[in-house]
CSV table of C-alpha atoms in Angstrom, one decimal:
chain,number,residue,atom,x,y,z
A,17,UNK,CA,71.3,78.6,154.3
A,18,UNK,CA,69.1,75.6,154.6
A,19,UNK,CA,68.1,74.1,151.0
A,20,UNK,CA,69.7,76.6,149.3
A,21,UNK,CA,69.9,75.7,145.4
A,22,UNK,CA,73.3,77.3,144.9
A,23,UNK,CA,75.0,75.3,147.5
A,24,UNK,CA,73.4,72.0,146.0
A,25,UNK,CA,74.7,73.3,142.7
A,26,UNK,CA,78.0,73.8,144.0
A,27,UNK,CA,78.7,70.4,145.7
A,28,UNK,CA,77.7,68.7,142.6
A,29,UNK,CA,80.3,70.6,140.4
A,30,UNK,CA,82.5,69.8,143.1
A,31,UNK,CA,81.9,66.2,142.8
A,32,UNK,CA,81.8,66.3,138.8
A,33,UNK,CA,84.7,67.4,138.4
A,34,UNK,CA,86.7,65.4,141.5
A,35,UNK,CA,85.6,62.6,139.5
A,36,UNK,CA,86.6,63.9,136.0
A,37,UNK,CA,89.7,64.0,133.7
A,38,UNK,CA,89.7,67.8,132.6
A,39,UNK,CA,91.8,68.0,129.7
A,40,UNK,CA,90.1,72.0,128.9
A,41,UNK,CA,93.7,73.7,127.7
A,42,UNK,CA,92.5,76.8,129.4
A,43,UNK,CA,91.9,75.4,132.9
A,44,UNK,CA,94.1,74.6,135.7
A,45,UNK,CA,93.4,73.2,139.3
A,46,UNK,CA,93.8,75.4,142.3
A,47,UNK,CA,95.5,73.8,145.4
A,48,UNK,CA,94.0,73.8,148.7
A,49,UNK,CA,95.7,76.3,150.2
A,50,UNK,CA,94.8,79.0,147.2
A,51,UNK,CA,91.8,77.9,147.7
A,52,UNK,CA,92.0,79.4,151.3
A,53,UNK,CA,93.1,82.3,150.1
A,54,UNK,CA,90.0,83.1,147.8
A,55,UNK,CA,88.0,82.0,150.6
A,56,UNK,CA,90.0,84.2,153.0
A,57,UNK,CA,88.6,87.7,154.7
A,58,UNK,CA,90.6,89.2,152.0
A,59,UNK,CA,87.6,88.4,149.7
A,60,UNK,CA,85.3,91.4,151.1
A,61,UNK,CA,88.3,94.0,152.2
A,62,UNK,CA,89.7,97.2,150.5
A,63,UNK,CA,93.7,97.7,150.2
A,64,UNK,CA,94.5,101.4,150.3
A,65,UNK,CA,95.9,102.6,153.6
A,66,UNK,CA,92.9,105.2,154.1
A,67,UNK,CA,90.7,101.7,155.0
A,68,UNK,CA,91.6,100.7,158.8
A,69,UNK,CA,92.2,97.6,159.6
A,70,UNK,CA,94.3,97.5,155.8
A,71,UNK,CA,97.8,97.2,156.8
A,72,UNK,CA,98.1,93.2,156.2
A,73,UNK,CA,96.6,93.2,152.8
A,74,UNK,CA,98.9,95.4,151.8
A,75,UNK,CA,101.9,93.7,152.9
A,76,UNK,CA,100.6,90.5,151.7
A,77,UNK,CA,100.1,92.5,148.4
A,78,UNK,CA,103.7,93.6,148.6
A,79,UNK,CA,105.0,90.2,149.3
A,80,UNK,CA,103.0,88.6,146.2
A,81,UNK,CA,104.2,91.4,144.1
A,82,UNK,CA,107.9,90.5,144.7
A,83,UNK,CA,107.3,87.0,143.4
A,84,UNK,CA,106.3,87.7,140.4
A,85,UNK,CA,108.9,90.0,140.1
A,86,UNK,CA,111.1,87.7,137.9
A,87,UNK,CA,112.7,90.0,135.7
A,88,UNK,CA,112.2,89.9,132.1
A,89,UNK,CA,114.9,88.4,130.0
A,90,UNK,CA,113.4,89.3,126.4
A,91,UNK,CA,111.4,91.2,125.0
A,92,UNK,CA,109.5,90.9,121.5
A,93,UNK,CA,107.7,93.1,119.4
A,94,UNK,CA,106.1,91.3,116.9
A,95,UNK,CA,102.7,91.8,115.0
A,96,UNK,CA,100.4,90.4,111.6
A,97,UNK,CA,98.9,93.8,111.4
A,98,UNK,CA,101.8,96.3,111.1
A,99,UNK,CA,101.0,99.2,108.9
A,100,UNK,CA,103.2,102.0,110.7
A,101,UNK,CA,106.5,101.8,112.5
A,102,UNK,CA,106.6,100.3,116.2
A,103,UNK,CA,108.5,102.8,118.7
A,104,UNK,CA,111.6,100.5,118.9
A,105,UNK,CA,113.8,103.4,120.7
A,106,UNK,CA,110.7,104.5,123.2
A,107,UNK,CA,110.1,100.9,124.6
A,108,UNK,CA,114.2,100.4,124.9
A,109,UNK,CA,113.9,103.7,126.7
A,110,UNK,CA,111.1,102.6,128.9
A,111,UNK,CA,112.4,99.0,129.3
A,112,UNK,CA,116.0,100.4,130.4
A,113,UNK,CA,113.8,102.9,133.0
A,114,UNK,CA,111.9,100.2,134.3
A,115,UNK,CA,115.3,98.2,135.7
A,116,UNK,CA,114.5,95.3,132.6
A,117,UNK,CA,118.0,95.0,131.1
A,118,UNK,CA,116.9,92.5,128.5
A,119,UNK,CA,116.7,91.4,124.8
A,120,UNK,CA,114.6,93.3,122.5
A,121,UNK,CA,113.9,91.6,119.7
A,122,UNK,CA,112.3,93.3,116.9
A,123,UNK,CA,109.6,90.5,114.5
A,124,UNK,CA,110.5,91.7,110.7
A,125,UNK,CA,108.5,89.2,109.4
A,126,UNK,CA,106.5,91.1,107.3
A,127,UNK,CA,108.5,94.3,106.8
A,128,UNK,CA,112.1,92.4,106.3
A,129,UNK,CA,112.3,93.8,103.1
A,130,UNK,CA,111.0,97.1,103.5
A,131,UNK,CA,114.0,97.8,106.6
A,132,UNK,CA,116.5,95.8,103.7
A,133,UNK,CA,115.7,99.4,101.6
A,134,UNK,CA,115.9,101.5,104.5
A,135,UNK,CA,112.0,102.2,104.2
A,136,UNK,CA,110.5,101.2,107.1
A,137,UNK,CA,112.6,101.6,110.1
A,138,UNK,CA,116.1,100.8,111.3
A,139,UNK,CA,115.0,98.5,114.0
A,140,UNK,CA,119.1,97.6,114.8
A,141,UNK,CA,120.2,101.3,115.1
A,142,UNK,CA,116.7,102.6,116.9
A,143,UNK,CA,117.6,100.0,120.2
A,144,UNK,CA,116.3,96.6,119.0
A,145,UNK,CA,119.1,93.5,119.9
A,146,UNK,CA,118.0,91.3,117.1
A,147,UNK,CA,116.1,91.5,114.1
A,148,UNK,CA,114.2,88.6,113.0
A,149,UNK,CA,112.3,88.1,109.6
A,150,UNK,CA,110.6,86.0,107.2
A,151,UNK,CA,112.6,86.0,104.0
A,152,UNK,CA,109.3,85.2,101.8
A,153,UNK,CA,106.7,88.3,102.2
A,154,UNK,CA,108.6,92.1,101.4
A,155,UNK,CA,111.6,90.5,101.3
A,156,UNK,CA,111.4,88.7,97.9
A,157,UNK,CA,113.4,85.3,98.1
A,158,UNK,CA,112.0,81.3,99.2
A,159,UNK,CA,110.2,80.8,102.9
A,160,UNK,CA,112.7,80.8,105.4
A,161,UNK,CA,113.5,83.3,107.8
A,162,UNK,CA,117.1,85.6,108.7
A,163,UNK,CA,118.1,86.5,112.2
A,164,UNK,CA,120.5,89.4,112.3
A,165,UNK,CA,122.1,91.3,115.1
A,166,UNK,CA,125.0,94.0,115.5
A,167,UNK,CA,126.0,92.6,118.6
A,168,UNK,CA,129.1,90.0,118.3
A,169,UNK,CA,128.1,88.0,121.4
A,170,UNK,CA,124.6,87.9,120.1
A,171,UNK,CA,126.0,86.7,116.7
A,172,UNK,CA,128.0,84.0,118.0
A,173,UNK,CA,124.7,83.2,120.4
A,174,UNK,CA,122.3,82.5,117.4
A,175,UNK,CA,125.4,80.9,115.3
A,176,UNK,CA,125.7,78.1,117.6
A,177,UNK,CA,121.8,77.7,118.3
A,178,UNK,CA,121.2,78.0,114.0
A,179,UNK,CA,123.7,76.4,112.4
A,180,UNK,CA,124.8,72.6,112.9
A,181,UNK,CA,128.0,71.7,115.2
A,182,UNK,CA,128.2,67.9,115.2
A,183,UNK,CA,130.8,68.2,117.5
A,184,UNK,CA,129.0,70.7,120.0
A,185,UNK,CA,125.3,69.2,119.5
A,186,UNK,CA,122.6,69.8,117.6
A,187,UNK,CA,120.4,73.2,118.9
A,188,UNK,CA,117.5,74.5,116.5
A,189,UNK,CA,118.8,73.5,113.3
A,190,UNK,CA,119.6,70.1,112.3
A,191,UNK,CA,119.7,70.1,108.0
A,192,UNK,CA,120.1,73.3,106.4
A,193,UNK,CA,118.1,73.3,102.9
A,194,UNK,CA,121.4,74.3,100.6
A,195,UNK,CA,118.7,75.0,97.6
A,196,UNK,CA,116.7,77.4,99.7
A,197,UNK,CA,120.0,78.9,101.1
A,198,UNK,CA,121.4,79.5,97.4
A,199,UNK,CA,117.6,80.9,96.5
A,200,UNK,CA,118.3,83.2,99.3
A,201,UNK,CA,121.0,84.5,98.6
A,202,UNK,CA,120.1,85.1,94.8
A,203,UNK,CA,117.1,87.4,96.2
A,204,UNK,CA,119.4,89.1,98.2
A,205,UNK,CA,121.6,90.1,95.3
A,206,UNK,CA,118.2,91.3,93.5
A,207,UNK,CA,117.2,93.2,96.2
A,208,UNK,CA,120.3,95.2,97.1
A,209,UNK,CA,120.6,95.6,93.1
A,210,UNK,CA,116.8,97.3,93.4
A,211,UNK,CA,117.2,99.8,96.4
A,212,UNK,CA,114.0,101.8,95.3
A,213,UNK,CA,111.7,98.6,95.6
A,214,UNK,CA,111.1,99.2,99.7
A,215,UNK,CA,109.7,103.2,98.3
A,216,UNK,CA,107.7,101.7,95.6
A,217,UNK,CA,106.1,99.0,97.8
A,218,UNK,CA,105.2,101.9,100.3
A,219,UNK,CA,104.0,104.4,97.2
A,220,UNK,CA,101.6,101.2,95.6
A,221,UNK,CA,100.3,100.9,99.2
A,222,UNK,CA,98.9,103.8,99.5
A,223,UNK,CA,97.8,104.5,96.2
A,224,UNK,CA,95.7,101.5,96.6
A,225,UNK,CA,94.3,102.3,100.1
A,226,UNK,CA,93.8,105.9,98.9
A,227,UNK,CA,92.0,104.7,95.5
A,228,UNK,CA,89.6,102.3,97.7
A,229,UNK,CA,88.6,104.8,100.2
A,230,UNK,CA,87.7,107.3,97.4
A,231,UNK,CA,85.7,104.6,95.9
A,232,UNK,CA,83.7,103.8,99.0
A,233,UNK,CA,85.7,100.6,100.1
A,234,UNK,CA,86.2,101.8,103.8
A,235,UNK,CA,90.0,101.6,104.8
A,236,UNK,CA,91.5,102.5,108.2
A,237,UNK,CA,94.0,105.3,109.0
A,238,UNK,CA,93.1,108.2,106.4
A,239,UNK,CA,93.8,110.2,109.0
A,240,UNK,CA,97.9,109.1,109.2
A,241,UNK,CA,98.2,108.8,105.3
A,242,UNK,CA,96.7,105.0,105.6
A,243,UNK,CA,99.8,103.2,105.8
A,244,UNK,CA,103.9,103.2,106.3
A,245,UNK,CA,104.3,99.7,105.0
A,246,UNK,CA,102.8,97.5,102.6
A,247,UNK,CA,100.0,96.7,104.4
A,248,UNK,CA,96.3,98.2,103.5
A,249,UNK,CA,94.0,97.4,106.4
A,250,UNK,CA,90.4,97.4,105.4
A,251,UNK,CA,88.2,98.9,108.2
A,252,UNK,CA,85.6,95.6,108.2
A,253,UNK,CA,84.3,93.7,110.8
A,254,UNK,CA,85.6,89.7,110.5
A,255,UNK,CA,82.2,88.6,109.3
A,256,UNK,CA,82.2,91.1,105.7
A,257,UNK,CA,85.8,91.2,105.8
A,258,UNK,CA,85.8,87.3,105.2
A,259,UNK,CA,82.5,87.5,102.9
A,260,UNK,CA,84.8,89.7,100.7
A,261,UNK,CA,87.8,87.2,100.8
A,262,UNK,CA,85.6,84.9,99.6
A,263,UNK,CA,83.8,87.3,96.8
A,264,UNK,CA,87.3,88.5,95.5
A,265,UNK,CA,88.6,84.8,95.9
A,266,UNK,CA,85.9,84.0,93.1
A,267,UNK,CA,87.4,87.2,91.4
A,268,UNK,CA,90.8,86.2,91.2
A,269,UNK,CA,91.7,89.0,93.7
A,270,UNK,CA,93.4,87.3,96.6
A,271,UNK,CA,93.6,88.6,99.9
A,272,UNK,CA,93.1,87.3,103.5
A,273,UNK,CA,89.8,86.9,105.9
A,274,UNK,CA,90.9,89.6,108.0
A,275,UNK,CA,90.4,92.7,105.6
A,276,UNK,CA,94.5,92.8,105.0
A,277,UNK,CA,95.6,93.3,101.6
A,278,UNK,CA,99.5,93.9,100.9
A,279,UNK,CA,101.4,95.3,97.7
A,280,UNK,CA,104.7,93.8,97.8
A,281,UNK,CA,104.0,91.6,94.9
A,282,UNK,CA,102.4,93.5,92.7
A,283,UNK,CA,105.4,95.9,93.6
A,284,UNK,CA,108.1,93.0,93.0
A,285,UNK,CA,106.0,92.5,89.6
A,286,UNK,CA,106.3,95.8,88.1
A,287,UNK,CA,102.8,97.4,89.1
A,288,UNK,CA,102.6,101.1,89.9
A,289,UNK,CA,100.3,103.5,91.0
A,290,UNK,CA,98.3,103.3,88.1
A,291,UNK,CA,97.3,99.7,88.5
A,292,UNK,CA,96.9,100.2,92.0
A,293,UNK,CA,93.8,102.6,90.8
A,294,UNK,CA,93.1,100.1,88.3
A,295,UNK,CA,93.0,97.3,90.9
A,296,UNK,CA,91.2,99.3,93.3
A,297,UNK,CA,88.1,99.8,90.6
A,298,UNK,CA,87.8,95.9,90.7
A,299,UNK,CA,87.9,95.5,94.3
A,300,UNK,CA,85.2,98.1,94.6
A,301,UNK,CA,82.8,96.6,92.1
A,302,UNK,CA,83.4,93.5,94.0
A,303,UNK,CA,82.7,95.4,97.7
A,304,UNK,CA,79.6,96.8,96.3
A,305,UNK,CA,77.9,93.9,95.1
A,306,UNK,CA,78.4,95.3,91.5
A,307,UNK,CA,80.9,93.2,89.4
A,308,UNK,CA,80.8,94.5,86.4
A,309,UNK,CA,80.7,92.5,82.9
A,310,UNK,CA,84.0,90.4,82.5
A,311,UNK,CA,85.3,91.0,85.5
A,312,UNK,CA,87.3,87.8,85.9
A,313,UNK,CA,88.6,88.4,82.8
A,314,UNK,CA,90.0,91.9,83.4
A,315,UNK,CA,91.4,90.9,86.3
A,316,UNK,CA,93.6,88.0,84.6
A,317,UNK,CA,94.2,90.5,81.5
A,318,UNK,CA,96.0,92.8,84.8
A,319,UNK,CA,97.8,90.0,86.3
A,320,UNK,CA,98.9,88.1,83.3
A,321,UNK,CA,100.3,91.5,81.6
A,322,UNK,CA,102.8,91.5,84.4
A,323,UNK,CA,104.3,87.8,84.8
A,324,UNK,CA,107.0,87.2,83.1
A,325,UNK,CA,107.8,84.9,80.4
């Protein structure tokens, strides 16, 4: 159309960015010939074979379909937010179904040493190849991070990628930190010496989330106990879940900007359900706008009365 406004528009984006060095992380730059394609009479046409006039969209469908069909070599269940069990043996079921014969690998970062207790889940024996896990959250020892797998192959696989061969090359790890190593293995003898921590961690969890709800602090999944793990999740929007970080920062109550607060600590500490209560009545003052007098200072008299000497 003549003078159209939209055309104009468009040749002077087209121009813009010719001339440009896009550097946008998000963007790419179509060829010429997919370029065709959008443009193609494919752009106004239906695919199912009750449409005449259908039968080459659908093969070119087909055909397109195949290429992506790669095959998946891995795959990973991870998460942040993981207050209840993933369904390690359902997805190897569904991934074996599907013609996928790949890795599952199961992200134990924050439940490492919840599984350690048998608490959690057995992601090894429910289907997963390899469990991965941060050795510094649950699990009790110096940041760092254990892979572990039942499979022989897959053990030898991570040996040579994790540990330093100067004779094979270097792979992912180059200098092992002895000092965190020897940490580690000092928490490990503390947690297989403490096999009841992994219940008590659960038990504090949802003592807390139970204690909050009842006090008006809203908290998601009443509805499936509130939690498997040792995760709480607060049921805030980011905006007053980050307001209350910051309120309970000023507190002494730490917790993150995402309305996630975790009891493995405390747990580790010697906290129980009681003080779960008790900590529950501070966050609450705190949530309603309503310290109460001291506050700061009962909530260092509750810490302090459990670090040791």
């Amino acid at each position: 159309m003549p003078g159209s406004r939209i055309e104009r528009l468009l040749r002077e984006h087209e121009e813009l960015r010719a001339s440009g060095l896009n550097l946008v992380a998000s963007e790419n730059f179509l060829s010429p010939r997919v370029r065709t394609a959008l443009a193609s009479d494919l752009a106004g046409r239906y695919l199912d074979a009750g449409y005449g006039g259908s039968r080459r969209a659908r093969e070119i469908a087909a055909a397109a379909e195949g290429l992506a069909r790669e095959g998946a070599r891995l795959a990973f269940l991870g998460a942040s937010f993981i207050p209840f069990p993933h369904p390690v043996a359902e997805i190897r079921r569904g991934l074996e179904e599907s013609g996928h014969d790949c890795l599952l690998v199961y992200d134990g970062s924050h439940v490492l040493g919840l599984i350690a207790c048998g608490e959690f889940q057995d992601p090894l024996r429910e289907g997963a190849d390899v469990l991965v896990g941060s050795t510094h959250k649950t699990f009790f020892g110096p940041q760092g991070g254990l892979a572990l797998t039942a499979d022989p192959r897959l053990a030898h696989a991570l040996r040579r990628m994790l540990e330093l061969d100067l004779e094979a090359g270097i792979a992912l790890v180059d200098n092992p930190h002895l000092n965190r190593i020897a940490a580690l293995g000092l928490a490990l003898e503390e947690m297989m010496e403490d096999p009841s921590y992994g219940a008590r961690v659960v038990e504090n969890a949802r003592a807390l989330a139970g204690a909050l709800d009842r006090l008006g602090v809203p908290v998601r999944f009443r509805e499936r106990g509130y939690t498997a793990s040792h995760q709480v999740l607060l049921d805030l929007e980011p905006p007053a879940a980050g307001t209350l970080c910051r309120d309970l920062e000023e507190a002494g109550i730490f917790i993150d900007a995402w309305g996630r607060l975790g009891t493995a600590e405390a747990t580790h500490l010697g906290m129980g359900p009681g003080e779960m209560e008790e900590a529950a009545g501070l966050i609450a003052e705190v949530h309603a706008g309503r310290p109460g007098r001291d506050l700061r200072a009962r909530v260092a008299e509750l810490a302090l009365s459990f670090r040791p000497a």
